[in-house]
Every structure is written in C-alpha cells, then in structure tokens.
C-alpha positions as protocol buffer text, in pm:
chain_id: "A"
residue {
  index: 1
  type: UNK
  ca { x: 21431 y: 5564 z: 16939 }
}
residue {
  index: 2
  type: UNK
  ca { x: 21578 y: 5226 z: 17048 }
}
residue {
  index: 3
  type: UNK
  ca { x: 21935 y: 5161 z: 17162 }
}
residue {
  index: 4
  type: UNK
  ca { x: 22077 y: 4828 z: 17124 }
}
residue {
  index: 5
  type: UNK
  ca { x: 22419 y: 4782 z: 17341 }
}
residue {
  index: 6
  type: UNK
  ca { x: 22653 y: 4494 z: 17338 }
}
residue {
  index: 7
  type: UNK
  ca { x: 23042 y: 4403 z: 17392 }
}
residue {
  index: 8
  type: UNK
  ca { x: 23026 y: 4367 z: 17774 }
}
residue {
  index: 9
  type: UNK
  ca { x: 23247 y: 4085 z: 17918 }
}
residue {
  index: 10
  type: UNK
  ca { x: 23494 y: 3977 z: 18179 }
}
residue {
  index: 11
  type: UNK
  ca { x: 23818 y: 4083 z: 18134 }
}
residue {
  index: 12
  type: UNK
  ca { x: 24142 y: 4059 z: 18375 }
}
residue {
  index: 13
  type: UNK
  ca { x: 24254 y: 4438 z: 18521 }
}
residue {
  index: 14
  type: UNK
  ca { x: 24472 y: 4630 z: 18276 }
}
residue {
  index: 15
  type: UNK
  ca { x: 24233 y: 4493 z: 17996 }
}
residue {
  index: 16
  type: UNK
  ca { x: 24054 y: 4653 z: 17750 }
}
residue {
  index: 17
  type: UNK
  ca { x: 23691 y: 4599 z: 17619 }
}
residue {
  index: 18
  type: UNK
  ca { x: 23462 y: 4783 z: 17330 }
}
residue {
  index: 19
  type: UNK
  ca { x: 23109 y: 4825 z: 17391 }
}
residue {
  index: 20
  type: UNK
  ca { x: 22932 y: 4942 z: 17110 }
}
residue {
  index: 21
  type: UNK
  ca { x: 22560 y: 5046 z: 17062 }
}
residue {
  index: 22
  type: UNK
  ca { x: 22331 y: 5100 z: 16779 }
}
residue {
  index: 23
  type: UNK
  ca { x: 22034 y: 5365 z: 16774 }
}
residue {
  index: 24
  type: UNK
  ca { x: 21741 y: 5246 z: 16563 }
}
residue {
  index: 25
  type: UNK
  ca { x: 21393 y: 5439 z: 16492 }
}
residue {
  index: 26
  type: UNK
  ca { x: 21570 y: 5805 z: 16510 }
}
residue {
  index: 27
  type: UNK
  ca { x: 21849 y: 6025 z: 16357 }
}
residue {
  index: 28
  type: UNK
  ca { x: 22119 y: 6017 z: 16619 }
}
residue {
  index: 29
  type: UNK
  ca { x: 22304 y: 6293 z: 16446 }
}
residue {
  index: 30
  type: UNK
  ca { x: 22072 y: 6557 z: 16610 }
}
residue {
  index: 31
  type: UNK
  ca { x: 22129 y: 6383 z: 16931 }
}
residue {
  index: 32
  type: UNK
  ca { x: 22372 y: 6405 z: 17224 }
}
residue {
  index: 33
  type: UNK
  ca { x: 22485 y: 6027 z: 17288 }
}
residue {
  index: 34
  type: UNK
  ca { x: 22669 y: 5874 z: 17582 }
}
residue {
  index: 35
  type: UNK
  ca { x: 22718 y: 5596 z: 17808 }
}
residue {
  index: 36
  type: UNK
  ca { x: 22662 y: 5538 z: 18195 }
}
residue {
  index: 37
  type: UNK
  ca { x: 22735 y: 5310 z: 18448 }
}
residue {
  index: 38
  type: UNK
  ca { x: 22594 y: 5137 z: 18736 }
}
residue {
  index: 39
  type: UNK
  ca { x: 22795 y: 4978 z: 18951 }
}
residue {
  index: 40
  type: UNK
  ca { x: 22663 y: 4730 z: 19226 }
}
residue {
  index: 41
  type: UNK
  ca { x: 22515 y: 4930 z: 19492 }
}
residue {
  index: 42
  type: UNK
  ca { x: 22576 y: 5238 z: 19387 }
}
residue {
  index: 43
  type: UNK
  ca { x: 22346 y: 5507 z: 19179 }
}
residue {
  index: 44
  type: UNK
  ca { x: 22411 y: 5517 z: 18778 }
}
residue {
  index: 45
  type: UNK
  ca { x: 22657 y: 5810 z: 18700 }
}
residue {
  index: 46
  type: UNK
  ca { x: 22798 y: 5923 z: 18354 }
}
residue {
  index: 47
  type: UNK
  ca { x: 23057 y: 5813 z: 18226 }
}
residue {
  index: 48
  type: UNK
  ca { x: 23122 y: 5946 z: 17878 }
}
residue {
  index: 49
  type: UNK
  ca { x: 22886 y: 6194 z: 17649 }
}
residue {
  index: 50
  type: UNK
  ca { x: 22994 y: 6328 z: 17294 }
}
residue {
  index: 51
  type: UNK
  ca { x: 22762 y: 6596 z: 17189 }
}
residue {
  index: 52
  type: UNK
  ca { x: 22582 y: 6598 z: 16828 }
}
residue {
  index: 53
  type: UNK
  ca { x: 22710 y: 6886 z: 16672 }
}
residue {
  index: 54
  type: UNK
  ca { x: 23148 y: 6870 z: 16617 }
}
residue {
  index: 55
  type: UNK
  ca { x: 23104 y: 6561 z: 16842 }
}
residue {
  index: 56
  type: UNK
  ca { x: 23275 y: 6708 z: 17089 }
}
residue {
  index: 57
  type: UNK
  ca { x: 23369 y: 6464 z: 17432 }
}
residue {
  index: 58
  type: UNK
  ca { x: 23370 y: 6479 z: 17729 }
}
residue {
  index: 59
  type: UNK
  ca { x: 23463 y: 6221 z: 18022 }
}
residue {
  index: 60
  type: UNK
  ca { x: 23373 y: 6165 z: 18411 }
}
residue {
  index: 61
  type: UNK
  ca { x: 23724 y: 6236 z: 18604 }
}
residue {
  index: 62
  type: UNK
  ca { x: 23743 y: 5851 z: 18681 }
}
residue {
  index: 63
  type: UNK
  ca { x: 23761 y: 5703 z: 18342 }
}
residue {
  index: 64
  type: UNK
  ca { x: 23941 y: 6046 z: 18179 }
}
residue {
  index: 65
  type: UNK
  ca { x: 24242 y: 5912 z: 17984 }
}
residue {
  index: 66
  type: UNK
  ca { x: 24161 y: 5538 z: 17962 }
}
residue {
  index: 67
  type: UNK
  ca { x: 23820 y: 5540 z: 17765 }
}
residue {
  index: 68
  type: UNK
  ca { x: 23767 y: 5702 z: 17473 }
}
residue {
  index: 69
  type: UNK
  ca { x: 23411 y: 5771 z: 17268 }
}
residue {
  index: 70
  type: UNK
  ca { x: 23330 y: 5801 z: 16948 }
}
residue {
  index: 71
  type: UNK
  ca { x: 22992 y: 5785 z: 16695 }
}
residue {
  index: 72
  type: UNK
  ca { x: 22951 y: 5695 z: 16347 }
}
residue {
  index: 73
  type: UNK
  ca { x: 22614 y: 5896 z: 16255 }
}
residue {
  index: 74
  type: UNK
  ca { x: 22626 y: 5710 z: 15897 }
}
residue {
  index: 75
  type: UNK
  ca { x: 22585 y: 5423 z: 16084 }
}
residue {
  index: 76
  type: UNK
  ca { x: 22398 y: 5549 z: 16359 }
}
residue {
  index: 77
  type: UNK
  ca { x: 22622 y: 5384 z: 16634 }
}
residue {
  index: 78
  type: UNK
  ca { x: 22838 y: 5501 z: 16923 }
}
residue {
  index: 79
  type: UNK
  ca { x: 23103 y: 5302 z: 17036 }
}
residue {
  index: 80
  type: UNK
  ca { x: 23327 y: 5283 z: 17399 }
}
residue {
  index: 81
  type: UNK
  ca { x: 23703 y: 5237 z: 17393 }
}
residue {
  index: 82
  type: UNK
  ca { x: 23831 y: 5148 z: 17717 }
}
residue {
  index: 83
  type: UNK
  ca { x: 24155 y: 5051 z: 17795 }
}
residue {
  index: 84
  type: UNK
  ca { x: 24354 y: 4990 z: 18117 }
}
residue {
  index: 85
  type: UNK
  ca { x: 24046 y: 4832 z: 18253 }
}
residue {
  index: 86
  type: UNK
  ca { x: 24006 y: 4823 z: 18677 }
}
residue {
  index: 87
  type: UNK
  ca { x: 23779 y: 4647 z: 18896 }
}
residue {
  index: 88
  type: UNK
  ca { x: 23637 y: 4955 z: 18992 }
}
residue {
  index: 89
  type: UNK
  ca { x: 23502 y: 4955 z: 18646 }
}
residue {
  index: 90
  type: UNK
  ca { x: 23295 y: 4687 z: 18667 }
}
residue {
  index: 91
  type: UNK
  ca { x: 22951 y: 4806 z: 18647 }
}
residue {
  index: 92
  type: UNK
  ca { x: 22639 y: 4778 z: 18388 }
}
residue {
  index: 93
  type: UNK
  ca { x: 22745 y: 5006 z: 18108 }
}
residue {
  index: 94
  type: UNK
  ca { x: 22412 y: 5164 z: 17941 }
}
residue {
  index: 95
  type: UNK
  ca { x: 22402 y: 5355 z: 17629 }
}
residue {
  index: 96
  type: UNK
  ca { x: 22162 y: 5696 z: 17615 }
}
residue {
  index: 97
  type: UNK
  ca { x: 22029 y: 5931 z: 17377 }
}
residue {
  index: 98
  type: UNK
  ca { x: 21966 y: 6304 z: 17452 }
}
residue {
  index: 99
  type: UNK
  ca { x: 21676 y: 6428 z: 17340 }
}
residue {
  index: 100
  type: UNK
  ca { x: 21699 y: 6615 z: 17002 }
}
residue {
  index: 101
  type: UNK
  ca { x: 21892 y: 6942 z: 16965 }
}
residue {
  index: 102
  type: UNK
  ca { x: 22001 y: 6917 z: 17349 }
}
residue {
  index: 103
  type: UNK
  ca { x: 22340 y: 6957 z: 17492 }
}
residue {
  index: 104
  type: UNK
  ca { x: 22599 y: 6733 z: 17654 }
}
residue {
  index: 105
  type: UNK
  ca { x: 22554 y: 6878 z: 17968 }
}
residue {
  index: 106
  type: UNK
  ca { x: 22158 y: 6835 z: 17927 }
}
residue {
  index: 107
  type: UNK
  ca { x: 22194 y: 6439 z: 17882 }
}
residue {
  index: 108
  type: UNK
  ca { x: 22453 y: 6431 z: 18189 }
}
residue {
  index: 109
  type: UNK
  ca { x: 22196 y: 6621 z: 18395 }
}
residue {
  index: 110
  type: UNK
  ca { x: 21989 y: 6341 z: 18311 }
}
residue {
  index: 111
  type: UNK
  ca { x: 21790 y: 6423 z: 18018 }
}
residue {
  index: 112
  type: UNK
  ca { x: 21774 y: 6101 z: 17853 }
}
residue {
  index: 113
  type: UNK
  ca { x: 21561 y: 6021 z: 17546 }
}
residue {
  index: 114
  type: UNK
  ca { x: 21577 y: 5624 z: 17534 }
}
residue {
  index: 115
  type: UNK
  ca { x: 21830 y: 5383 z: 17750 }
}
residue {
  index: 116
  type: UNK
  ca { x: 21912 y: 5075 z: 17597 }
}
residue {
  index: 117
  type: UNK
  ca { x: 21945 y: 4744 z: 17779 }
}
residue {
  index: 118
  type: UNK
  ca { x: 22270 y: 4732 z: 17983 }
}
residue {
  index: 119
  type: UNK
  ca { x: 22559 y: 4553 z: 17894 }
}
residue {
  index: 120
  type: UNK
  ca { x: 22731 y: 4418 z: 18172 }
}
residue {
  index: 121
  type: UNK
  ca { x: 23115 y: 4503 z: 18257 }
}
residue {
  index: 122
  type: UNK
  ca { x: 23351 y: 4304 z: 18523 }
}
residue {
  index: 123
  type: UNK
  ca { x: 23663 y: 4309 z: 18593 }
}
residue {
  index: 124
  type: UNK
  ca { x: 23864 y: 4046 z: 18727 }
}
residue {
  index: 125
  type: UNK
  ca { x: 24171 y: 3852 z: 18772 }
}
C-alpha cells in the first residue's frame, strides 16, 4: 500500500490545521490507520490511531482533546483535525497503516505496514 499525506503548513499558536492522507494499492478498511510525529531531535512517537473495525480512537496524552481523527474507508483516506495548535506541535506529521487485521495497539507498538512521506507541521507566531 502507498500513503500519500498533505495539509502541513505554518500556522500561528492557537491555530488549527487538517492533514489529510490517502491510502492507494490496499483496502484500508481492514487496516488500523494513524498518524505520528517527529519532532526535531526527538524520536517519532504516536500521535493518533483509529482502529479498523468501529473505528474506534485513541490519542497520545499530549494532543488528547485538541486533535481529533477520523477515516473515510469509501474513500480510503484518514484525515487529522487539530485545533488549538502549539509550538510544541511542530513536528513532521506521518501517516501509517497497520498491517491487515491488526490492532491499534499493534500499529502504536510500531507495527507499521507502509509510512507515507511526511508532511511537515510548525508552529509559529
């Protein structure tokens, strides 16, 4: 599968920004999808994951009340609301697909099908 991400920006703090990301070459309803971030100089961590079957969320403790995610199997697309942006959000925001049948907590354990390019996130005044 191939994951396309875009929306990234700059945006002043108390922003918001949607990144959105397309899966291409795979079903993504059978799939766990989420999206990471790296910021500079620190290790990639998860940010959001919604799991395949009920699409059921769940959110890293930092970002837990201001982003929200959602997926559009039709489509085959999952999309990142986030509101009351902060600088500590900026960070490369990547997109990832579980492998099939797996779990939320399996993809943020790190069982990642396909990453798609990052899309890059600052936040600024």
């Amino acid at each position: 599968v191939q994951l396309q991400a875009s929306g990234g920006g700059l945006v002043q703090p108390g922003g918001s920004l949607r990144l959105s990301c397309a899966l291409t070459g795979g079903n993504s309803g059978i799939r766990p999808m989420g999206w990471f971030r790296q910021a500079p100089g620190k290790e990639r961590e998860f940010a959001a994951t919604i799991t395949w079957k009920g699409g059921g969320t769940f959110y890293a403790d930092t970002v837990k009340g201001r982003f929200t995610i959602t997926r559009d199997d039709a489509k085959g697309t999952i999309d990142l609301q986030m509101n009351n942006l902060k600088p500590e959000d900026t960070a490369v925001y990547y997109c990832a697909a579980g492998a099939r049948y797996s779990t939320g907590p399996q993809l943020r354990g790190g069982a990642v099908d396909s990453w798609g390019k990052g899309t890059l996130v600052t936040v600024s005044s």
